[in-house]
Amino acid sequence: MEFYRERLWSSWSRTQVTMTDIPPAKAQLLGRTSDFDRGRTAAWIASLKHVSLTDDTRKHVSLTDDTRKHVSLTDDTCKHVSLTDDTRKHVSWRAVRDSIGHTIHVVSDRPFEELADDLRLGLRLMAWLSSRPVVWYWWDQPWARVLPAGVDPGPEHVNGGWAVVGIPEVHVYRREEAHKVLIHECIHALGLDVPEAAIAPVRVKFETALGRRLWPHLGEAFTEFFAEWLWCIVAPSLATAKNRWTAQLRCAESQAAQVWVRIHDSLENEETNVFAYYVLKWVLMGHTETVLLAPDTSVRLWYDWWLAARPALEKLRRSATHTESLDLRLGMTCGL
């Protein structure tokens, strides 16, 4: 494992990029919003359209009746959107590209210049992960993953992006952990996930034990594990990378306990990969070397690993029962 980490960190430390501004694909950022997050991003971007109606923006934004069919600012949606004067004066559209062809298109409520460091890091990550050009669409909205007290986690508390396997485009719709989510979605886009055919029979075992249906993509446990491993490599020194992984293991254990408190007795079918992201991922971290070196063949061991980890997980749950009455932050890197 140490050799693997050293090789990865060495390649990261050598990765450098140029960054050139290009015209932003506003139409794509507008058109790719949907109900993937129950309308929140669509409402947020709609508020930005109303805010920044310059002549340039009007070329891309039409607030006609046809547009309004796609963006509905109902009372429920508006709970998520702040239309204060402060928000209105910080609307930025920006796009950058490196020499390979990796591209980022972003809409943000931060000043144009403030985006530069985040965009440069994004290009560097994409150059590190792929020699094939990748496009990142980023809705840079300040939406933290917060789980209210007494509520079971759902998509609005957990998810932050999407990609289609084998298509070199990724989508991220939160500012929180945006670069870690970029890595996660690149794993999908670059086809680095464990094979779905290996996952299906293992998922049935988990569903039988838990007494409910899990979200089909149980392989997200590996994807998130690998994304967090790679994110910890992104450090100024190898020693820092090692320390970050140690901290990430602590973070994952704490979150596994807190989430298991909420879901251990649930009978509701999953709406997103809560069990995979927080509980099974933590189980895989107990077998880091095996998972990293043989991810596909490790899948058949996941259920047995989980059974072996259950006593420790139950002990963690009992120590975290008080957290059910607390609001929890569910960002998966605990601020790393």
XYZ file of C-alpha atoms in Angstrom:
336
model
C 0.000 0.000 0.000
C 2.839 2.383 0.828
C 4.430 1.787 -2.567
C 1.085 2.479 -4.262
C 0.628 5.694 -2.282
C 4.164 6.864 -3.025
C 3.734 6.273 -6.756
C 0.424 8.122 -6.821
C 1.720 11.050 -4.795
C 4.802 11.275 -7.023
C 2.636 11.471 -10.124
C 0.397 14.089 -8.443
C 3.361 16.234 -7.412
C 4.614 16.297 -11.009
C 1.252 17.238 -12.514
C 1.106 20.874 -13.597
C -1.384 22.656 -15.825
C -1.882 25.840 -17.757
C -5.247 27.559 -17.488
C -6.851 29.585 -20.247
C -10.220 31.286 -20.029
C -12.709 30.349 -22.763
C -16.368 31.305 -23.337
C -18.579 29.545 -20.755
C -21.227 27.100 -21.963
C -24.125 28.878 -20.299
C -26.714 26.993 -22.332
C -25.292 23.681 -21.096
C -25.251 24.786 -17.470
C -28.850 25.930 -17.828
C -30.081 22.982 -19.829
C -28.523 20.223 -17.734
C -30.408 21.094 -14.582
C -33.297 18.747 -13.896
C -35.032 17.151 -10.947
C -31.932 15.156 -9.929
C -31.939 17.096 -6.641
C -35.687 17.718 -6.414
C -35.416 21.059 -8.146
C -32.959 22.833 -5.877
C -30.233 23.496 -8.456
C -32.797 24.475 -11.077
C -34.302 26.966 -8.634
C -30.899 28.306 -7.656
C -29.813 28.815 -11.258
C -33.191 30.332 -12.091
C -32.626 32.909 -9.380
C -29.273 33.724 -10.969
C -30.914 34.166 -14.362
C -33.254 36.765 -12.923
C -30.323 38.496 -11.262
C -27.831 38.909 -14.067
C -29.803 39.914 -17.128
C -27.035 41.715 -18.987
C -27.084 41.863 -22.757
C -24.604 38.971 -22.860
C -26.683 36.837 -20.525
C -29.862 37.549 -22.479
C -28.355 35.763 -25.464
C -28.432 32.547 -23.419
C -31.354 33.068 -21.050
C -34.930 33.462 -22.136
C -37.512 33.944 -19.418
C -40.364 33.134 -21.746
C -43.343 31.014 -20.873
C -41.527 28.052 -22.448
C -38.582 28.459 -20.071
C -40.885 28.788 -17.092
C -42.251 25.341 -17.823
C -38.845 23.950 -16.871
C -38.110 26.156 -13.860
C -40.871 26.546 -11.327
C -40.177 28.814 -8.372
C -42.900 27.415 -6.138
C -43.040 28.260 -2.472
C -41.408 24.932 -1.647
C -38.556 25.512 -4.093
C -37.989 29.064 -2.951
C -37.119 27.840 0.518
C -33.770 26.846 -0.974
C -33.051 30.041 -2.887
C -31.868 33.306 -1.426
C -32.596 36.343 -3.569
C -30.865 38.917 -1.386
C -29.074 41.886 -2.861
C -25.770 40.348 -1.764
C -26.430 37.185 -3.768
C -27.515 39.155 -6.798
C -24.278 41.063 -7.214
C -22.003 38.002 -7.196
C -23.158 36.002 -10.199
C -20.285 34.641 -12.282
C -20.137 32.484 -15.389
C -16.668 31.189 -16.179
C -14.938 28.482 -18.209
C -11.303 27.403 -18.387
C -9.307 24.852 -20.361
C -5.844 23.338 -20.098
C -3.421 22.271 -22.832
C -4.765 18.692 -22.861
C -8.337 19.825 -23.415
C -9.756 19.308 -19.931
C -12.469 21.928 -19.506
C -14.502 23.379 -16.633
C -17.737 25.347 -17.023
C -19.020 26.913 -13.825
C -21.800 29.166 -12.624
C -21.269 30.631 -9.181
C -22.436 33.275 -6.744
C -18.792 34.034 -5.943
C -16.786 36.762 -7.690
C -15.169 35.770 -10.973
C -11.611 36.149 -9.644
C -12.332 34.115 -6.512
C -12.908 30.995 -8.618
C -9.372 30.860 -10.028
C -7.735 28.614 -7.406
C -10.605 26.125 -7.400
C -10.605 25.952 -11.193
C -6.846 25.464 -11.391
C -7.068 22.634 -8.858
C -9.897 21.073 -10.847
C -7.860 21.110 -14.062
C -4.871 19.656 -12.258
C -6.990 16.829 -10.835
C -8.416 15.992 -14.244
C -4.948 16.044 -15.833
C -3.699 13.732 -13.071
C -6.560 11.286 -13.509
C -6.847 11.190 -17.285
C -4.880 11.864 -20.438
C -8.228 11.902 -22.237
C -10.014 15.277 -22.055
C -12.803 15.489 -19.476
C -15.439 18.231 -19.171
C -16.617 19.315 -15.718
C -19.932 21.174 -15.355
C -20.068 22.786 -11.937
C -22.998 24.526 -10.246
C -21.042 26.179 -7.436
C -23.873 26.649 -4.976
C -23.266 26.962 -1.216
C -25.277 23.906 -0.202
C -23.770 21.925 2.680
C -24.750 18.330 3.443
C -26.708 18.716 6.683
C -28.902 15.957 8.123
C -31.580 17.292 10.482
C -32.147 15.657 13.854
C -34.395 12.609 13.782
C -34.354 12.305 9.974
C -33.022 9.383 7.941
C -30.528 10.392 5.222
C -31.857 10.886 1.706
C -30.601 12.220 -1.627
C -30.760 15.869 -0.544
C -28.449 15.135 2.412
C -25.922 13.024 0.528
C -25.642 13.423 -3.234
C -23.588 16.063 -5.004
C -22.978 15.040 -8.593
C -23.398 12.536 -11.377
C -21.694 11.049 -14.405
C -22.410 8.357 -16.967
C -19.965 5.456 -17.130
C -17.633 5.858 -20.076
C -18.762 9.402 -20.980
C -15.983 11.952 -20.210
C -18.321 14.512 -18.639
C -18.908 15.065 -14.943
C -21.462 17.182 -13.103
C -21.130 18.597 -9.586
C -23.827 20.708 -7.961
C -22.419 21.688 -4.586
C -19.476 23.811 -3.486
C -18.850 21.620 -0.460
C -16.329 18.880 -1.324
C -16.566 19.793 -4.994
C -13.088 18.513 -5.858
C -13.551 15.212 -4.037
C -16.872 14.793 -5.842
C -15.087 15.624 -9.103
C -12.732 12.695 -8.429
C -15.678 10.422 -7.582
C -17.505 11.291 -10.788
C -14.318 10.937 -12.852
C -14.019 7.368 -11.568
C -17.446 6.741 -13.117
C -16.710 8.657 -16.310
C -13.395 6.880 -16.855
C -14.892 3.440 -16.264
C -12.864 2.675 -13.135
C -15.758 1.303 -11.054
C -16.064 -2.318 -9.984
C -18.214 -4.246 -12.497
C -21.952 -4.153 -11.952
C -22.222 -7.868 -12.772
C -20.141 -8.665 -9.697
C -22.212 -6.376 -7.473
C -25.723 -7.736 -8.095
C -25.448 -11.095 -6.291
C -23.657 -9.519 -3.335
C -26.307 -6.814 -3.041
C -28.993 -9.512 -2.689
C -27.165 -10.859 0.371
C -27.130 -7.441 1.991
C -30.792 -6.833 1.192
C -31.786 -10.162 2.713
C -29.859 -9.382 5.888
C -31.194 -5.816 6.149
C -34.782 -6.685 5.217
C -35.149 -3.939 2.613
C -34.048 -2.962 -0.874
C -30.852 -1.020 -1.255
C -30.203 1.479 -4.020
C -28.994 -0.676 -6.924
C -25.507 0.795 -7.249
C -23.878 -0.848 -4.227
C -20.556 -0.497 -6.047
C -20.635 3.157 -5.008
C -19.009 1.931 -1.795
C -15.828 1.251 -3.763
C -16.156 4.418 -5.864
C -16.409 6.612 -2.781
C -13.646 4.701 -0.978
C -11.336 5.160 -3.971
C -12.274 8.843 -4.367
C -11.443 9.532 -0.726
C -8.168 7.617 -1.039
C -7.177 9.674 -4.077
C -8.304 12.936 -2.453
C -5.997 12.244 0.480
C -3.101 11.809 -1.969
C -3.672 15.392 -3.161
C -1.365 16.925 -0.563
C 1.753 19.092 -0.521
C 3.910 16.234 0.828
C 3.836 12.455 1.089
C 3.784 12.715 4.881
C 0.728 14.950 4.691
C -0.962 12.453 2.364
C -0.418 9.696 4.941
C -1.759 11.866 7.749
C -4.791 12.803 5.689
C -5.680 9.144 5.159
C -5.383 8.484 8.889
C -7.750 11.388 9.513
C -10.074 10.134 6.780
C -10.313 6.734 8.476
C -11.393 8.453 11.696
C -13.920 10.536 9.788
C -15.391 7.479 8.074
C -15.693 5.562 11.341
C -17.497 8.424 13.053
C -19.909 8.871 10.147
C -20.550 5.128 9.852
C -21.616 5.127 13.492
C -23.831 8.201 13.161
C -25.512 7.015 9.972
C -25.978 3.465 11.277
C -27.807 4.966 14.265
C -30.347 6.387 11.828
C -30.722 3.495 9.377
C -29.972 0.238 11.243
C -33.665 -0.452 11.890
C -35.109 1.170 8.768
C -37.617 -0.809 6.727
C -37.872 1.775 3.930
C -36.271 1.046 0.581
C -33.292 3.265 -0.163
C -33.590 6.328 -2.398
C -29.845 6.721 -2.769
C -26.633 4.970 -1.718
C -26.616 5.814 1.996
C -25.584 2.336 3.180
C -22.877 2.106 0.507
C -21.471 5.619 1.014
C -21.234 5.590 4.798
C -21.392 2.053 6.192
C -20.060 -0.357 3.575
C -17.344 2.124 2.552
C -16.116 2.117 6.148
C -16.047 -1.692 6.072
C -13.924 -1.617 2.904
C -11.486 0.762 4.586
C -10.674 -2.029 7.014
C -9.288 -3.932 4.022
C -7.687 -1.046 2.168
C -4.794 -2.903 0.587
C -6.942 -5.732 -0.781
C -9.539 -3.332 -2.155
C -6.955 -1.101 -3.820
C -4.945 -3.913 -5.381
C -7.830 -6.180 -6.412
C -11.061 -4.161 -6.402
C -13.036 -6.406 -8.749
C -12.210 -9.684 -7.040
C -12.700 -8.156 -3.582
C -16.428 -7.684 -4.217
C -17.245 -11.309 -3.375
C -15.715 -10.710 0.085
C -17.712 -7.599 0.953
C -20.608 -9.373 2.645
C -18.341 -11.532 4.808
C -16.295 -8.460 5.740
C -19.484 -6.702 6.779
C -20.591 -9.638 8.935
C -17.190 -9.620 10.624
C -17.441 -5.858 11.216
C -20.985 -5.958 12.643
C -19.954 -6.301 16.321
C -17.677 -3.266 16.044
C -20.351 -1.377 14.117
C -22.975 -2.107 16.777
C -20.581 -0.957 19.476
C -20.000 2.265 17.559
C -23.747 2.714 17.115
C -24.416 2.390 20.842
C -21.784 5.023 21.574
C -23.376 7.375 19.023
C -27.075 7.021 19.889
C -27.144 10.589 21.212
C -26.420 11.893 17.696
C -29.923 10.996 16.515
C -31.168 14.151 18.254
C -28.509 16.311 16.599
C -28.138 17.954 13.220
C -25.224 16.228 11.479
C -22.782 17.305 8.793
C -22.571 14.528 6.213
C -19.723 15.836 4.074
C -17.721 12.658 3.585
C -14.270 14.119 4.178
C -15.073 15.965 7.423
C -13.488 19.131 6.045
C -10.207 17.546 4.912
